[in-house]
Coordinates of C-alpha atoms and ligand atoms in Angstrom, one line a residue:
X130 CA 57.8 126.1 -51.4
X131 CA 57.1 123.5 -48.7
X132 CA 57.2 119.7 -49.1
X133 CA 56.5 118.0 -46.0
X134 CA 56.8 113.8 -46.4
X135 CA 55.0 111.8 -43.5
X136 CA 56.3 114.1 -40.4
X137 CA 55.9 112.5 -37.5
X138 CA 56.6 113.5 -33.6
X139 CA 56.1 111.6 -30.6
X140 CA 56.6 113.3 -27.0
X141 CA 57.3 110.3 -25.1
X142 CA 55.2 107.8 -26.3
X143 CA 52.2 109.9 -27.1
X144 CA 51.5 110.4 -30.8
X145 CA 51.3 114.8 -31.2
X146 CA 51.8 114.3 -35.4
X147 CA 51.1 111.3 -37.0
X148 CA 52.5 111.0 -40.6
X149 CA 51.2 114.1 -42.2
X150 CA 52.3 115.0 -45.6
X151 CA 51.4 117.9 -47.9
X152 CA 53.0 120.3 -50.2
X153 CA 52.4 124.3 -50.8
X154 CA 53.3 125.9 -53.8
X155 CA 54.5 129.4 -54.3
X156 CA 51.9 132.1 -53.9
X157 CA 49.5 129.9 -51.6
X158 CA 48.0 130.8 -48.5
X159 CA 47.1 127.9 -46.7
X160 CA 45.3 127.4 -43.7
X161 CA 46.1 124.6 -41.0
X162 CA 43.0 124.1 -39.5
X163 CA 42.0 121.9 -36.1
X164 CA 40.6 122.1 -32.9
X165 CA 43.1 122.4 -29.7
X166 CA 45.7 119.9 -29.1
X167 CA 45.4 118.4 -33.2
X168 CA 49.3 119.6 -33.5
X169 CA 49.3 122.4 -35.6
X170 CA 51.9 123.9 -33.0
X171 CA 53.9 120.6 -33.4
X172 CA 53.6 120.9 -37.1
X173 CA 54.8 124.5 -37.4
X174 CA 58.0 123.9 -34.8
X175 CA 59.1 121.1 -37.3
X176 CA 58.0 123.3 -40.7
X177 CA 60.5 126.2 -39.3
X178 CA 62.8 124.3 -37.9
X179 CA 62.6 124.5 -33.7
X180 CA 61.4 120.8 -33.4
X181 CA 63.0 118.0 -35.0
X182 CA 60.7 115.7 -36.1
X183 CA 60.6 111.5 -35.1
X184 CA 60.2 110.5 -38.2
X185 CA 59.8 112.4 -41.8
X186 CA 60.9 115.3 -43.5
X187 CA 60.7 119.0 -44.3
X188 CA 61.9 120.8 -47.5
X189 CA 61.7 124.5 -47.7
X190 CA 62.4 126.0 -51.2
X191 CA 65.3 123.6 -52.5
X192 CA 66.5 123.2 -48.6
X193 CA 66.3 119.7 -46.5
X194 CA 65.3 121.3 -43.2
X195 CA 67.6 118.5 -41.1
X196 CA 70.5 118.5 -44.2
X197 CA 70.5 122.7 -44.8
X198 CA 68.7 123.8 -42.0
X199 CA 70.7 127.6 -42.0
X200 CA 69.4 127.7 -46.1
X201 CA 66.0 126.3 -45.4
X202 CA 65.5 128.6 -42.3
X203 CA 66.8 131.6 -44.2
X204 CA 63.6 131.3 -46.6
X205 CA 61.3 131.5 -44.2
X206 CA 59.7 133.6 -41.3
X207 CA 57.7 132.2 -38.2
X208 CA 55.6 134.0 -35.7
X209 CA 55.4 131.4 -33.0
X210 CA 52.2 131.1 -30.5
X211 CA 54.1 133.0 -28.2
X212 CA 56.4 135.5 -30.0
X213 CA 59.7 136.4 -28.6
X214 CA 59.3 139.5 -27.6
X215 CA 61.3 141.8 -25.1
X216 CA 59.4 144.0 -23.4
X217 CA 61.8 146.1 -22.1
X218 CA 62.9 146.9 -25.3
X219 CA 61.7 149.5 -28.0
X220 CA 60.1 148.3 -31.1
X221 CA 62.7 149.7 -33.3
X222 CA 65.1 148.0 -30.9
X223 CA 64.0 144.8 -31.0
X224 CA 63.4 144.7 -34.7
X225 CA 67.3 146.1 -35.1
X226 CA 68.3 142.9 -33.0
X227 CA 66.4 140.7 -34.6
X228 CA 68.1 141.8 -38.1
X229 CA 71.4 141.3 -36.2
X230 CA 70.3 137.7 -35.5
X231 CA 69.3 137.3 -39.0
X232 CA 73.0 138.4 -40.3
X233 CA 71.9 141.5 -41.6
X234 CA 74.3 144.4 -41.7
X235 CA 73.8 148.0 -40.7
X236 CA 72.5 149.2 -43.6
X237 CA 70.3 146.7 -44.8
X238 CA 68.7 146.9 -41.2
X239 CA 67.8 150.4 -41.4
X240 CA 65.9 149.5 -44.8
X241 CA 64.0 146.3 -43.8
X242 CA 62.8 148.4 -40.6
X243 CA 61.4 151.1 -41.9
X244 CA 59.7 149.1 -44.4
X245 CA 58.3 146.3 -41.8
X246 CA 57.2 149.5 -39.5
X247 CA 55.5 150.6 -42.6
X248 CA 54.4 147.7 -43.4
X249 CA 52.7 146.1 -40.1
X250 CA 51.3 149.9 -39.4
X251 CA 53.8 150.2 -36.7
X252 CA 55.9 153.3 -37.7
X253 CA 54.2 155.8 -34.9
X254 CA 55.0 153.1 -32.7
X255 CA 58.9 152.8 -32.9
X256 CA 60.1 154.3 -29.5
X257 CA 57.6 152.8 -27.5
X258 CA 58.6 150.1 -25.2
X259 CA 57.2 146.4 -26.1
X260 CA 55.7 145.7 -22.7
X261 CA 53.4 149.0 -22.9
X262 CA 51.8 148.2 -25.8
X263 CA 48.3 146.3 -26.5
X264 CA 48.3 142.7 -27.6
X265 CA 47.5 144.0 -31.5
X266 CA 50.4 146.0 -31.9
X267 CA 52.6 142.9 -29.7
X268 CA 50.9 140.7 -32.8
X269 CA 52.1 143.3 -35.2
X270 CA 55.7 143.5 -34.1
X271 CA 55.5 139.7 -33.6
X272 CA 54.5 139.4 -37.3
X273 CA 57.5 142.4 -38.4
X274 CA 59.8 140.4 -36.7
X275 CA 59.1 137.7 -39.0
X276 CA 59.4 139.8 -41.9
X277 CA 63.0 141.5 -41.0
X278 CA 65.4 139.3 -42.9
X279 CA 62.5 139.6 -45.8
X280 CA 61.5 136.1 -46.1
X281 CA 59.3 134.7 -49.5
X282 CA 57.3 132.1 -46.8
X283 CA 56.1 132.9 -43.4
X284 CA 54.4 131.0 -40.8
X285 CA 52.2 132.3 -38.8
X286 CA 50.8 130.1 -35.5
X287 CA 47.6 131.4 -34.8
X288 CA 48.0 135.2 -36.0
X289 CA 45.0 136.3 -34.4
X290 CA 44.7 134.3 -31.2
X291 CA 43.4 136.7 -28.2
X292 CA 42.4 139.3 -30.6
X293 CA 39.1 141.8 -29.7
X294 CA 37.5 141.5 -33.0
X295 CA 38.7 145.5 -34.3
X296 CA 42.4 143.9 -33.9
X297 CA 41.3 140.5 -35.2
X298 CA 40.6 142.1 -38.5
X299 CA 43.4 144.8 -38.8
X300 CA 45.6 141.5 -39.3
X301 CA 43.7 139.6 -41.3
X302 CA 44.0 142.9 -43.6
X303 CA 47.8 142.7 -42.7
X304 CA 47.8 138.8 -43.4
X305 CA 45.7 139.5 -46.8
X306 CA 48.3 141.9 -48.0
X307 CA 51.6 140.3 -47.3
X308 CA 49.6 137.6 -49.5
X309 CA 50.0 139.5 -52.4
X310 CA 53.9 138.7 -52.8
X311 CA 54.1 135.9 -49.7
X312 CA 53.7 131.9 -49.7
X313 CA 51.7 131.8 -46.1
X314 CA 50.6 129.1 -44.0
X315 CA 48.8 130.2 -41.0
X316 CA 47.2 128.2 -38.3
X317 CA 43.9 128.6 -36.9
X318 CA 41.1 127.0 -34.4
X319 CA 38.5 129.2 -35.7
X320 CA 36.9 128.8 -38.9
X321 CA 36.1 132.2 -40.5
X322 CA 39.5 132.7 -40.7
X323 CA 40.3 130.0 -43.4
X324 CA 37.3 131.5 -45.0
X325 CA 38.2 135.0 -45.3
X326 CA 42.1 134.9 -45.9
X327 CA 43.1 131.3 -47.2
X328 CA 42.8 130.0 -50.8
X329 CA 43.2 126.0 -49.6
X330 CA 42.6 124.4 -46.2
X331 CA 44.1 121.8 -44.4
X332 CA 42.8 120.0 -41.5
X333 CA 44.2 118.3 -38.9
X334 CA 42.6 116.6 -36.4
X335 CA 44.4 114.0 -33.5
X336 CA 47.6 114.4 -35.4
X337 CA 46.4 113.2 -38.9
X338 CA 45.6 115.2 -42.0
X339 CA 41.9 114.2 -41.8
X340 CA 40.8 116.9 -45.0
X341 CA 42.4 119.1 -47.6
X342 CA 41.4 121.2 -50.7
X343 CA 39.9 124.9 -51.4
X344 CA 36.9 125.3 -49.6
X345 CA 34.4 124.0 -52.4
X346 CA 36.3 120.9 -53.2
X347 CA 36.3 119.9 -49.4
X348 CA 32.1 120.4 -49.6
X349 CA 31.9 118.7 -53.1
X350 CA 34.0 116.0 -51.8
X351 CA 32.1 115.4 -48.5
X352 CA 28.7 116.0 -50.0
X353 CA 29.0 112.7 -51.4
X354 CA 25.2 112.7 -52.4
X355 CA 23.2 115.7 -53.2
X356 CA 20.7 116.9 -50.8
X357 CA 17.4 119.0 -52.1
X358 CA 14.9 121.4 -50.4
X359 CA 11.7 122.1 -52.2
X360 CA 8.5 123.9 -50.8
X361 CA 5.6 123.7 -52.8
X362 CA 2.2 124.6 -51.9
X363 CA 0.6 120.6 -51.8
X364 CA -1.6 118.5 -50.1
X365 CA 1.4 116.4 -48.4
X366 CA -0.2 113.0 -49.1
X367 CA -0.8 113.4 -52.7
X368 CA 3.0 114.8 -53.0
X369 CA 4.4 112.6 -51.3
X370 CA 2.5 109.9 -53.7
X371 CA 4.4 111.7 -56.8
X372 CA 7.7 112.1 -54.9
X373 CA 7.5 108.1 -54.7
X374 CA 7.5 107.8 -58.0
X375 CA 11.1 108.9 -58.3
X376 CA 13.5 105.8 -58.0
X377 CA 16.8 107.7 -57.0
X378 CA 15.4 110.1 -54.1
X379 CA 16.3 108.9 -51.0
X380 CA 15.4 109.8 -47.3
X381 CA 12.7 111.8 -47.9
X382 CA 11.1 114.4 -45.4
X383 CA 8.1 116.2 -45.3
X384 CA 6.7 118.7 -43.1
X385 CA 3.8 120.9 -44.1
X386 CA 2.9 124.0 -42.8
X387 CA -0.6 124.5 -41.5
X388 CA -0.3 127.9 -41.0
X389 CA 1.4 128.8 -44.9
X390 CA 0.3 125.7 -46.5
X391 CA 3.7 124.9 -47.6
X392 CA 5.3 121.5 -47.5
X393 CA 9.1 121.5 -47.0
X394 CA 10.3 118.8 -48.6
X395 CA 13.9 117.3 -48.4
X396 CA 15.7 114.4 -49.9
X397 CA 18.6 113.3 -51.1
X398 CA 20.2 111.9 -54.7
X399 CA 23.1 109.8 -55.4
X400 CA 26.4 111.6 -56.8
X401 CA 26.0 112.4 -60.6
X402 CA 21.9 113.1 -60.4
X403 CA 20.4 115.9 -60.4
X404 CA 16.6 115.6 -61.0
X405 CA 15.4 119.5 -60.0
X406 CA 13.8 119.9 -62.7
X407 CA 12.1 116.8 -63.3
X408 CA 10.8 117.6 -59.5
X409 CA 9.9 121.1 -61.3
X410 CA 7.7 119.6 -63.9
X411 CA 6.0 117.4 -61.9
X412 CA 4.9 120.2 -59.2
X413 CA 3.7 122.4 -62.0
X414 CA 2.0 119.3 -64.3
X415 CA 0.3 118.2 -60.8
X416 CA -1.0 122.4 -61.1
X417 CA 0.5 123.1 -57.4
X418 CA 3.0 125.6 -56.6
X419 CA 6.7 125.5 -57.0
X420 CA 7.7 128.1 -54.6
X421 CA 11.5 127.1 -53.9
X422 CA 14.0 124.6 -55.2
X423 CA 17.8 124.2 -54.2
X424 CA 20.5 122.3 -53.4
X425 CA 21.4 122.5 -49.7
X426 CA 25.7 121.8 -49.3
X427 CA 27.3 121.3 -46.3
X428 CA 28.9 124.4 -44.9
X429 CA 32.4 124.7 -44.6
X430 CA 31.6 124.4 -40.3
X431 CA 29.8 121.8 -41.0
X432 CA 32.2 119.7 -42.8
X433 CA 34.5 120.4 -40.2
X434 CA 33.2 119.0 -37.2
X435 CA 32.1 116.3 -39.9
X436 CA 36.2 115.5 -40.0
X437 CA 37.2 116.1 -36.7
X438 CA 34.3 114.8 -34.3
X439 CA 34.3 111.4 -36.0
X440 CA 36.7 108.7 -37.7
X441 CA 36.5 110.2 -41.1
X442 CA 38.4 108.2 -43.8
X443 CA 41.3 110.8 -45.0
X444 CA 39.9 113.1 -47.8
X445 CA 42.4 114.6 -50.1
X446 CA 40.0 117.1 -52.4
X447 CA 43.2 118.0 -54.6
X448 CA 45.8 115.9 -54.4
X449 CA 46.1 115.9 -58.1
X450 CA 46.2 119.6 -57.6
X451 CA 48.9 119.5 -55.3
X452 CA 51.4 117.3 -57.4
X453 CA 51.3 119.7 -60.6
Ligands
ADP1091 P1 47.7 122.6 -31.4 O1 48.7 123.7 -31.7 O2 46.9 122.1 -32.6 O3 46.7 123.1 -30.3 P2 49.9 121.2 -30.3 O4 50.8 120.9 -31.4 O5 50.3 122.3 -29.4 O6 48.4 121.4 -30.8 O7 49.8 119.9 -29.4 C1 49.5 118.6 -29.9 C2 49.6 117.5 -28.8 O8 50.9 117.4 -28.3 C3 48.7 117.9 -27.7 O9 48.1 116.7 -27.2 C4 49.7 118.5 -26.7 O10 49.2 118.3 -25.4 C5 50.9 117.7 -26.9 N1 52.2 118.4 -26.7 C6 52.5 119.6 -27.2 N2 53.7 120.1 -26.8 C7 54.1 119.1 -26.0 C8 55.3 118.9 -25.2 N3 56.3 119.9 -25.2 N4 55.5 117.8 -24.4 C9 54.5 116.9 -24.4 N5 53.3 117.0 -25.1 C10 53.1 118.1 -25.9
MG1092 MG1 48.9 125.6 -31.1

């Protein structure tokens, strides 16, 4: 639905989007993820069409954004950081114009309204003026404006930006069903939001695609090794003696507890070895007690500020994935 090859933009001679490429396929919902200033906003001006990009190129559907851009634009619909709204208009009013923009006629105006009121919860809304009304409804008529000309792809810059919470998660419930017959890519600087609406994440960070994949892949892929907690009920010197015996654990930790008489243990194994329950057997062979076992994985947070607070070599979790 989108093919993106190495889009690049340069305001002046600083560097906004460095040579990002991805693809999404019908059906996705993506989310662009990165902290202020990465150039998301860049990104989605040059996805939909409002930028034009230095270098690189956009495909929408079958469309070459700089070749068809009236074809390629028609495919999609954009709510931009700052919608376009007129607030001296009526909702209704507005969404009429924006259909006249779109080249729809009369009729098919009336239709696609009523159904986008519906849709975005909007329809006891319709005569009120745009300027009177709170900053969720404003996001609501932002995101029916989008929809008017009834769009398969829509791209939404930061959908819940400036949101109290209540409105944050009316549209996320919006976002989550126009995902059941919409390609999305939404931006975002806040994590939960990835987490609760998207299927894959990508993250940009100073420009660059620094990380993509579903949430899993991007931990299994920045795991690297696997890290384990155990607390057993031990004397720490004689487990530690036993632990040592192990060749593959690295950076082992141990803290015991005088007050439970518990030693939290933690260390770490190289990809491909797991050796839980060897550590099992041993705890219970050595006749102490095996109160907890598990794998500790990065969080998704975790593995973002990983990507995006240090020079991270590029991950690309499934870029097999992304080619099929
Ligand atoms: P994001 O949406 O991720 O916060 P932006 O795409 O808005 O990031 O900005 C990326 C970088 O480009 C930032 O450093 C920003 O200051 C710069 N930038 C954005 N728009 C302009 C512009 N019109 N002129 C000059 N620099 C810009
Ligand atoms: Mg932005």
């Amino acid at each position: 639905m989108i093919l993106v090859e190495n889009l690049t933009k340069l305001y002046g001679t600083r560097i906004a989007v460095d040579n990002v490429s991805f693809e999404i396929k019908k059906g996705e919902v993506v989310g662009f993820l990165g902290p202020n200033g990465a150039g998301k906003s860049t990104t989605m001006r040059m996805l939909t069409g409002f930028l034009s990009p230095t270098a690189g190129r956009v495909q929408i559907g079958d469309h070459d954004m700089a070749e068809a851009p009236l074809e390629a634009k028609q495919l999609l619909g954009y709510l931009p950081e700052t919608p376009p709204l007129y607030h001296e208009m009526t909702v209704r009013d507005y969404l009429d114009f924006v259909g006249q923009l779109k080249g729809l006629n009369a009729q098919a105006r009336k239709q696609r309204i009523d159904f986008v009121l519906e849709k975005c919860f909007l329809t006891d809304r319709t005569r009120q003026l745009i300027g009177t009304l709170s900053k969720g409804y404003k996001q609501r008529v932002g995101i029916a404006q989008a929809l008017v000309h009834n769009p398969p792809l829509l791209i939404l810059d930061e959908p819940t930006s400036g949101l109290d919470p209540q409105q944050i998660i009316q549209i996320r419930a919006l976002i989550k069903e126009l995902a059941v017959d919409h390609t999305i890519i939404l931006s975002t600087h806040i994590l939960p939001e990835v987490q609760t609406t998207c299927s894959r994440v990508l993250i940009i960070n100073g420009g660059k695609l620094v990380a993509e994949g579903s949430a899993e892949q991007l931990e299994a892929q920045l795991q690297g090794s696997m890290r384990i907690a155990m607390s057993v009920r031990a004397p720490e010197a004689a487990l530690l003696a036993r632990l040592s015996e192990f060749p593959q654990l690295r950076d082992v930790s141990l803290k015991a507890d005088a007050g439970t008489g518990l030693v939290q243990a933690e260390l770490s194994v190289p990809p491909g070895v797991d050796p839980r329950e060897q550590l099992s057997q041993m705890v219970v062979s050595a006749g102490w007690g095996l109160v907890e076992i598990k794998n500790v994985n990065l969080s998704l947070e975790e593995i973002f500020l990983k990507v995006t607070t240090q020079e991270a070599p590029a991950v690309a979790a499934s870029k097999e994935a992304s080619h099929v």
